[in-house]
XYZ file of N, CA and C in Angstrom:
579
model
N 126.551 2.754 150.751
C 126.516 2.515 149.319
C 125.597 3.549 148.672
N 126.040 4.186 147.566
C 125.196 5.187 146.924
C 123.957 4.538 146.300
N 122.900 5.334 146.140
C 121.670 4.839 145.520
C 121.841 4.644 144.023
N 120.871 3.993 143.440
C 120.924 3.760 142.009
C 120.603 5.043 141.253
N 121.248 5.208 140.120
C 120.930 6.325 139.233
C 119.901 5.835 138.223
N 119.197 6.741 137.539
C 118.198 6.293 136.570
C 118.747 5.338 135.519
N 120.002 5.465 135.134
C 120.544 4.559 134.124
C 120.786 3.157 134.670
N 120.727 2.994 135.981
C 120.954 1.687 136.578
C 119.665 1.004 137.007
N 118.566 1.714 136.983
C 117.309 1.129 137.416
C 116.524 0.644 136.217
N 115.533 -0.144 136.484
C 114.739 -0.731 135.423
C 113.644 0.236 135.006
N 113.464 0.422 133.747
C 112.411 1.278 133.199
C 111.446 0.432 132.403
N 110.711 0.958 131.470
C 110.811 2.353 131.066
C 110.104 3.270 132.058
N 110.714 4.435 132.295
C 110.126 5.407 133.201
C 108.927 6.096 132.573
N 108.951 6.249 131.265
C 107.918 7.022 130.593
C 107.014 6.120 129.771
N 106.479 5.088 130.405
C 105.610 4.145 129.701
C 104.427 4.853 129.066
N 103.898 5.887 129.715
C 102.750 6.592 129.150
C 103.101 7.287 127.841
N 104.387 7.519 127.571
C 104.814 8.087 126.302
C 105.045 7.033 125.239
N 105.334 5.815 125.655
C 105.610 4.730 124.714
C 104.361 3.919 124.397
N 103.550 3.657 125.391
C 102.300 2.903 125.210
C 101.162 3.682 125.870
N 100.852 4.875 125.357
C 99.865 5.735 126.023
C 98.456 5.161 126.058
N 98.133 4.222 125.159
C 96.789 3.640 125.167
C 96.499 2.905 126.471
N 97.542 2.417 127.149
C 97.359 1.756 128.438
C 96.985 2.765 129.528
N 97.135 4.059 129.220
C 96.847 5.125 130.176
C 95.698 6.012 129.683
N 94.906 5.482 128.736
C 93.748 6.206 128.243
C 94.047 7.292 127.230
N 95.218 7.266 126.626
C 95.594 8.276 125.633
C 95.719 7.645 124.252
N 95.780 8.473 123.241
C 95.931 7.979 121.867
C 97.337 7.437 121.660
N 97.451 6.304 120.973
C 98.780 5.723 120.755
C 99.585 6.459 119.691
N 100.895 6.408 119.853
C 101.814 6.941 118.852
C 101.930 5.916 117.723
N 102.084 4.679 118.085
C 102.071 3.542 117.171
C 101.243 2.483 117.886
N 100.664 1.580 117.137
C 99.849 0.569 117.796
C 100.022 -0.779 117.120
N 99.126 -1.682 117.439
C 99.214 -3.037 116.926
C 98.744 -3.199 115.499
N 98.236 -2.137 114.868
C 97.879 -2.203 113.455
C 99.112 -1.769 112.676
N 99.815 -2.743 112.114
C 101.057 -2.472 111.395
C 100.778 -2.143 109.937
N 99.929 -2.934 109.307
C 99.598 -2.723 107.894
C 98.155 -2.244 107.776
N 97.903 -1.250 106.951
C 96.521 -0.825 106.756
C 95.716 -1.911 106.047
N 94.423 -1.858 106.206
C 93.546 -2.883 105.628
C 93.686 -2.991 104.108
N 94.048 -1.887 103.462
C 94.153 -1.894 102.000
C 95.528 -2.354 101.491
N 96.455 -2.637 102.386
C 97.789 -3.090 101.956
C 97.678 -4.437 101.248
N 98.394 -4.619 100.125
C 98.354 -5.905 99.435
C 99.035 -7.001 100.263
N 98.611 -8.232 100.053
C 99.199 -9.374 100.741
C 98.179 -10.086 101.614
N 98.634 -11.166 102.228
C 97.775 -11.953 103.109
C 97.710 -11.296 104.483
N 96.535 -10.830 104.846
C 96.361 -10.176 106.149
C 96.312 -11.226 107.250
N 97.067 -10.981 108.308
C 97.213 -11.935 109.409
C 97.141 -11.200 110.742
N 96.930 -11.969 111.784
C 97.101 -11.495 113.155
C 98.263 -12.270 113.757
N 99.096 -11.586 114.505
C 100.122 -12.235 115.319
C 99.702 -12.017 116.763
N 99.535 -13.111 117.491
C 99.152 -13.014 118.893
C 100.107 -13.851 119.725
N 100.120 -13.575 121.000
C 100.936 -14.358 121.919
C 100.910 -13.743 123.294
N 101.730 -14.281 124.146
C 101.863 -13.781 125.511
C 103.340 -13.630 125.831
N 103.650 -12.696 126.709
C 104.997 -12.571 127.242
C 104.959 -13.181 128.633
N 105.850 -14.161 128.867
C 105.866 -14.916 130.115
C 107.240 -14.820 130.758
N 107.263 -14.810 132.091
C 108.539 -14.767 132.801
C 109.101 -16.174 132.962
N 110.173 -16.303 133.703
C 110.854 -17.583 133.878
C 110.023 -18.652 134.558
N 108.995 -18.254 135.291
C 108.132 -19.224 135.969
C 106.833 -19.463 135.223
N 106.703 -18.864 134.033
C 105.507 -19.043 133.229
C 104.386 -18.070 133.568
N 104.663 -17.095 134.431
C 103.654 -16.093 134.781
C 103.631 -14.986 133.728
N 102.444 -14.427 133.521
C 102.281 -13.342 132.556
C 103.076 -12.109 132.979
N 103.629 -11.416 131.986
C 104.285 -10.130 132.211
C 103.292 -9.077 131.695
N 102.591 -8.399 132.613
C 101.491 -7.528 132.205
C 101.893 -6.148 131.704
N 103.150 -5.807 131.779
C 103.552 -4.454 131.394
C 104.761 -4.453 130.466
N 104.847 -5.452 129.615
C 105.916 -5.487 128.612
C 105.503 -4.627 127.422
N 106.473 -4.226 126.644
C 106.219 -3.501 125.411
C 106.882 -4.282 124.278
N 106.126 -4.498 123.215
C 106.630 -5.219 122.044
C 106.627 -4.258 120.871
N 107.753 -4.164 120.171
C 107.823 -3.410 118.930
C 108.081 -4.396 117.797
N 107.437 -4.155 116.668
C 107.540 -5.028 115.510
C 108.006 -4.198 114.327
N 108.921 -4.759 113.548
C 109.363 -4.147 112.304
C 109.384 -5.235 111.256
N 108.883 -4.925 110.069
C 108.774 -5.956 109.044
C 108.816 -5.390 107.640
N 109.048 -6.296 106.694
C 108.945 -5.976 105.272
C 107.485 -6.138 104.854
N 107.152 -5.602 103.687
C 105.806 -5.793 103.155
C 105.708 -7.166 102.487
N 104.587 -7.450 101.841
C 104.368 -8.780 101.259
C 105.311 -9.080 100.107
N 105.966 -8.054 99.573
C 106.939 -8.269 98.495
C 108.377 -8.255 98.998
N 108.554 -8.201 100.315
C 109.894 -8.240 100.894
C 110.613 -6.912 100.878
N 109.868 -5.804 100.860
C 110.479 -4.474 100.833
C 110.223 -3.765 102.156
N 111.268 -3.124 102.673
C 111.163 -2.346 103.904
C 110.897 -0.881 103.584
N 110.227 -0.200 104.488
C 110.009 1.243 104.364
C 111.221 1.959 104.932
N 112.353 1.764 104.300
C 113.613 2.354 104.753
C 114.504 2.468 103.526
N 115.253 3.553 103.386
C 116.103 3.706 102.201
C 117.070 2.542 101.982
N 117.602 1.971 103.056
C 118.525 0.842 102.902
C 117.799 -0.460 102.610
N 116.490 -0.468 102.788
C 115.698 -1.668 102.528
C 115.090 -1.678 101.145
N 115.550 -0.818 100.276
C 115.053 -0.782 98.912
C 113.953 0.237 98.697
N 113.315 0.682 99.781
C 112.256 1.676 99.664
C 111.055 1.153 98.909
N 110.068 2.001 98.762
C 108.877 1.647 98.000
C 107.978 0.634 98.666
N 108.089 0.471 99.971
C 107.243 -0.494 100.672
C 105.793 -0.021 100.662
N 104.877 -0.957 100.805
C 103.445 -0.663 100.770
C 102.935 -0.019 102.052
N 103.693 -0.068 103.126
C 103.297 0.530 104.398
C 104.540 0.708 105.247
N 104.413 1.381 106.379
C 105.581 1.736 107.192
C 106.236 0.547 107.882
N 105.510 -0.515 108.176
C 106.110 -1.742 108.708
C 106.522 -1.695 110.163
N 105.982 -0.742 110.936
C 106.341 -0.629 112.346
C 105.084 -0.612 113.192
N 105.136 -1.332 114.315
C 104.045 -1.297 115.281
C 104.587 -1.426 116.685
N 103.781 -0.982 117.639
C 104.170 -1.065 119.051
C 102.917 -1.316 119.863
N 103.025 -2.216 120.813
C 101.903 -2.464 121.704
C 102.415 -2.899 123.066
N 101.617 -2.637 124.066
C 101.907 -3.131 125.407
C 101.137 -4.420 125.640
N 101.572 -5.191 126.617
C 100.845 -6.404 126.977
C 99.759 -6.058 127.990
N 98.710 -6.881 128.011
C 97.632 -6.663 128.972
C 97.902 -7.431 130.261
N 96.912 -7.512 131.133
C 97.081 -8.164 132.440
C 97.482 -9.635 132.324
N 97.114 -10.266 131.217
C 97.455 -11.673 130.987
C 98.735 -11.824 130.167
N 99.434 -10.723 129.924
C 100.672 -10.765 129.147
C 100.444 -10.871 127.651
N 99.194 -10.669 127.195
C 98.856 -10.845 125.777
C 99.237 -9.629 124.940
N 99.631 -9.916 123.706
C 99.876 -8.872 122.707
C 99.235 -9.307 121.403
N 99.057 -8.331 120.504
C 98.390 -8.620 119.232
C 98.813 -7.584 118.199
N 99.170 -8.069 117.006
C 99.486 -7.203 115.880
C 98.651 -7.627 114.681
N 98.077 -6.661 113.972
C 97.368 -6.901 112.716
C 98.267 -6.390 111.600
N 98.586 -7.270 110.658
C 99.536 -6.899 109.617
C 99.329 -7.770 108.385
N 100.284 -7.785 107.496
C 100.299 -8.730 106.380
C 101.526 -9.612 106.542
N 101.420 -10.808 106.025
C 102.554 -11.722 106.081
C 103.659 -11.168 105.181
N 104.862 -10.998 105.733
C 105.938 -10.410 104.926
C 106.474 -11.379 103.885
N 107.059 -10.812 102.848
C 107.734 -11.615 101.845
C 109.179 -11.856 102.245
N 109.883 -12.728 101.527
C 111.301 -12.970 101.828
C 112.138 -11.737 101.503
N 113.157 -11.514 102.319
C 114.078 -10.401 102.098
C 115.486 -10.962 101.948
N 116.364 -10.259 101.221
C 117.725 -10.769 101.064
C 118.564 -10.554 102.318
N 119.412 -11.516 102.615
C 120.397 -11.380 103.688
C 121.543 -10.512 103.165
N 122.488 -10.196 104.022
C 123.628 -9.353 103.629
C 124.395 -9.954 102.454
N 124.441 -11.291 102.373
C 125.162 -11.939 101.281
C 124.288 -12.173 100.051
N 123.043 -11.670 100.087
C 122.149 -11.809 98.942
C 121.241 -13.021 98.981
N 121.545 -13.993 99.854
C 120.669 -15.170 99.955
C 119.324 -14.750 100.543
N 118.239 -15.389 100.120
C 116.934 -15.004 100.672
C 116.776 -15.479 102.117
N 116.177 -14.626 102.928
C 115.783 -15.008 104.281
C 114.321 -15.423 104.226
N 113.954 -16.331 105.087
C 112.555 -16.742 105.180
C 111.718 -15.546 105.621
N 110.437 -15.513 105.223
C 109.568 -14.456 105.741
C 109.612 -14.453 107.271
N 109.757 -13.274 107.846
C 109.843 -13.179 109.303
C 109.453 -11.784 109.767
N 109.182 -11.675 111.031
C 108.924 -10.405 111.701
C 110.033 -10.200 112.715
N 110.520 -8.986 112.853
C 111.531 -8.671 113.866
C 110.821 -8.030 115.058
N 111.147 -8.507 116.257
C 110.529 -7.989 117.471
C 111.593 -7.471 118.436
N 111.222 -6.440 119.165
C 112.011 -5.941 120.289
C 111.110 -6.026 121.512
N 111.625 -6.625 122.578
C 110.863 -6.796 123.814
C 111.510 -5.944 124.900
N 110.693 -5.112 125.547
C 111.132 -4.311 126.676
C 110.197 -4.645 127.833
N 110.761 -4.883 129.007
C 109.917 -5.231 130.163
C 110.669 -4.931 131.450
N 109.905 -4.830 132.522
C 110.529 -4.632 133.840
C 111.468 -5.815 134.101
N 112.535 -5.542 134.775
C 113.503 -6.592 135.057
C 114.549 -6.764 133.974
N 114.335 -6.147 132.823
C 115.318 -6.221 131.736
C 116.108 -4.921 131.712
N 117.404 -5.029 131.836
C 118.222 -3.826 131.751
C 118.437 -3.397 130.309
N 118.329 -4.328 129.388
C 118.435 -4.050 127.958
C 117.253 -4.700 127.259
N 116.801 -4.086 126.184
C 115.714 -4.718 125.437
C 116.254 -5.929 124.681
N 115.339 -6.802 124.306
C 115.696 -8.068 123.676
C 115.243 -8.084 122.224
N 116.067 -8.650 121.359
C 115.768 -8.749 119.941
C 115.468 -10.206 119.599
N 114.385 -10.426 118.881
C 114.059 -11.772 118.434
C 113.357 -11.689 117.090
N 113.017 -12.828 116.559
C 112.302 -12.921 115.284
C 111.131 -13.877 115.435
N 110.168 -13.703 114.535
C 109.050 -14.631 114.424
C 109.064 -15.177 113.001
N 109.177 -16.487 112.901
C 109.072 -17.181 111.619
C 107.710 -17.870 111.566
N 107.324 -18.357 110.406
C 105.994 -18.911 110.200
C 106.058 -20.417 109.962
N 105.235 -21.161 110.689
C 105.248 -22.633 110.615
C 104.948 -23.140 109.208
N 104.160 -22.405 108.434
C 103.793 -22.855 107.090
C 104.827 -22.461 106.029
N 105.998 -22.048 106.464
C 107.111 -21.704 105.561
C 108.300 -22.637 105.820
N 108.024 -23.931 105.972
C 109.064 -24.890 106.371
C 110.261 -24.894 105.422
N 110.023 -24.867 104.126
C 111.132 -24.911 103.165
C 111.988 -23.647 103.269
N 111.357 -22.490 103.334
C 112.100 -21.236 103.468
C 112.819 -21.175 104.818
N 112.164 -21.657 105.887
C 112.800 -21.668 107.212
C 114.057 -22.530 107.203
N 113.996 -23.670 106.524
C 115.134 -24.588 106.485
C 116.342 -23.962 105.794
N 116.109 -23.013 104.889
C 117.202 -22.374 104.153
C 117.594 -21.015 104.730
N 116.905 -20.556 105.754
C 117.156 -19.219 106.293
C 118.522 -19.163 106.965
N 119.400 -18.207 106.579
C 120.746 -18.161 107.153
C 120.780 -17.757 108.630
N 119.814 -16.994 109.098
C 119.782 -16.613 110.509
C 119.262 -17.772 111.354
N 118.174 -18.377 110.925
C 117.613 -19.512 111.663
C 118.597 -20.680 111.705
N 119.444 -20.790 110.690
C 120.426 -21.876 110.632
C 121.451 -21.812 111.764
N 121.711 -20.627 112.324
C 122.692 -20.522 113.402
C 122.081 -20.837 114.770
N 120.767 -20.988 114.822
C 120.083 -21.326 116.074
C 120.125 -22.846 116.236
N 120.519 -23.347 117.407
C 120.516 -24.804 117.600
C 119.145 -25.397 117.273
N 119.144 -26.505 116.593
C 117.915 -27.138 116.124
C 116.842 -27.300 117.177
N 117.252 -27.684 118.396
C 116.271 -27.925 119.454
C 115.639 -26.629 119.976
N 116.186 -25.467 119.592
C 115.652 -24.179 120.078
C 114.908 -23.406 118.998
N 114.959 -23.867 117.763
C 114.327 -23.126 116.668
C 112.823 -22.977 116.853
N 112.194 -23.938 117.472
C 110.744 -23.891 117.684
C 110.301 -22.692 118.495
N 111.202 -22.090 119.281
C 110.836 -20.926 120.081
C 110.650 -19.676 119.214
N 111.007 -19.784 117.933
C 110.882 -18.655 117.006
C 109.814 -18.881 115.946
N 109.156 -20.022 115.965
C 108.229 -20.364 114.881
C 106.791 -20.309 115.378
N 106.021 -19.399 114.776
C 104.623 -19.199 115.144
C 103.742 -20.234 114.465
N 102.836 -20.805 115.239
C 101.872 -21.758 114.679
C 100.739 -20.990 114.005
N 100.143 -21.601 112.996
C 99.066 -20.969 112.227
C 97.739 -21.621 112.558
N 96.728 -20.786 112.719
C 95.361 -21.258 112.933
C 94.447 -20.504 111.974
N 93.610 -21.252 111.272
C 92.623 -20.624 110.387
C 91.408 -20.255 111.227
N 90.967 -19.012 111.139
C 89.798 -18.554 111.873
C 88.851 -17.879 110.880
N 87.587 -17.678 111.251
C 86.663 -16.976 110.349
C 87.146 -15.578 109.968
N 87.933 -14.945 110.823
C 88.468 -13.612 110.536
C 89.753 -13.630 109.741
N 90.284 -14.809 109.447
C 91.537 -14.919 108.712
C 92.587 -15.642 109.522
N 93.779 -15.814 108.952
C 94.831 -16.556 109.641
C 95.349 -15.831 110.880
N 95.575 -16.617 111.935
C 96.154 -16.110 113.173
C 97.406 -16.936 113.458
N 98.508 -16.246 113.643
C 99.759 -16.901 114.038
C 99.960 -16.628 115.520
N 100.401 -17.657 116.236
C 100.583 -17.516 117.683
C 102.000 -17.915 118.071
N 102.601 -17.044 118.889
C 103.931 -17.324 119.426
C 104.048 -16.652 120.782
N 104.309 -17.438 121.812
C 104.557 -16.885 123.135
C 106.037 -16.556 123.261
N 106.316 -15.479 123.965
C 107.683 -15.050 124.222
C 107.997 -15.380 125.669
N 108.941 -16.282 125.861
C 109.342 -16.699 127.204
C 110.694 -16.061 127.510
N 110.703 -15.234 128.552
C 111.899 -14.458 128.857
C 113.015 -15.281 129.483
N 112.662 -16.377 130.154
C 113.646 -17.260 130.795
C 113.025 -18.646 130.927
N 113.825 -19.556 131.434
C 113.320 -20.866 131.816
C 113.155 -21.822 130.660
N 112.321 -22.840 130.918
C 112.078 -23.878 129.923
C 111.478 -23.260 128.659
N 112.006 -23.644 127.514
C 111.577 -23.116 126.213
C 111.759 -21.605 126.095
N 112.819 -21.080 126.737
C 113.122 -19.651 126.613
C 113.253 -19.293 125.140
N 112.650 -18.185 124.754
C 112.746 -17.693 123.382
C 114.205 -17.385 123.055
N 114.600 -17.650 121.834
C 115.937 -17.292 121.377
C 115.971 -15.785 121.159
N 116.942 -15.133 121.765
C 117.159 -13.701 121.585
C 118.509 -13.509 120.915
N 118.603 -12.481 120.080
C 119.800 -12.244 119.285
C 120.558 -11.017 119.776
N 121.884 -11.054 119.649
C 122.717 -9.889 119.864
C 122.825 -9.168 118.524
N 122.884 -7.879 118.588
C 123.042 -7.127 117.327
C 124.491 -6.895 117.016
């Protein structure tokens, strides 16, 4: 049987180029998504990436893309004029932890014009995954907006909790927490594009 080709093996092969801070180099993008001067409610998003048995995934990469506090993306198709670029990338540590500093996004319109609840879009890349995974983070304190969100509405009710980050008030400001479970009990909902 022939050996595997690079397209058939699990990567990323060039982790030092994607998350160079884990290798003692300056990051290309990091967990600071919004600058401190960006308008809106400044928050931290924290969590862990866990495998099917609940063990930490210490070498996952999480990318975040979001709208600003007024619901505008830094992209021509997103209306432009956003207060910041809205993109961050971080690797997980030995305990599978990740952290993003940003502002809570505003609602954005869906393709049909209906408002979507404030949310963050995440891409998860990790060993053992042949394709990266797409998911969202919604906010527990946005219950009314979550109930009307057209994307969240297609998720079975018993699984929606895997996308909703809990809020904790801390002296440093609000912290939202959501663990990403790649398989098993309470597996995070992942979306096809």
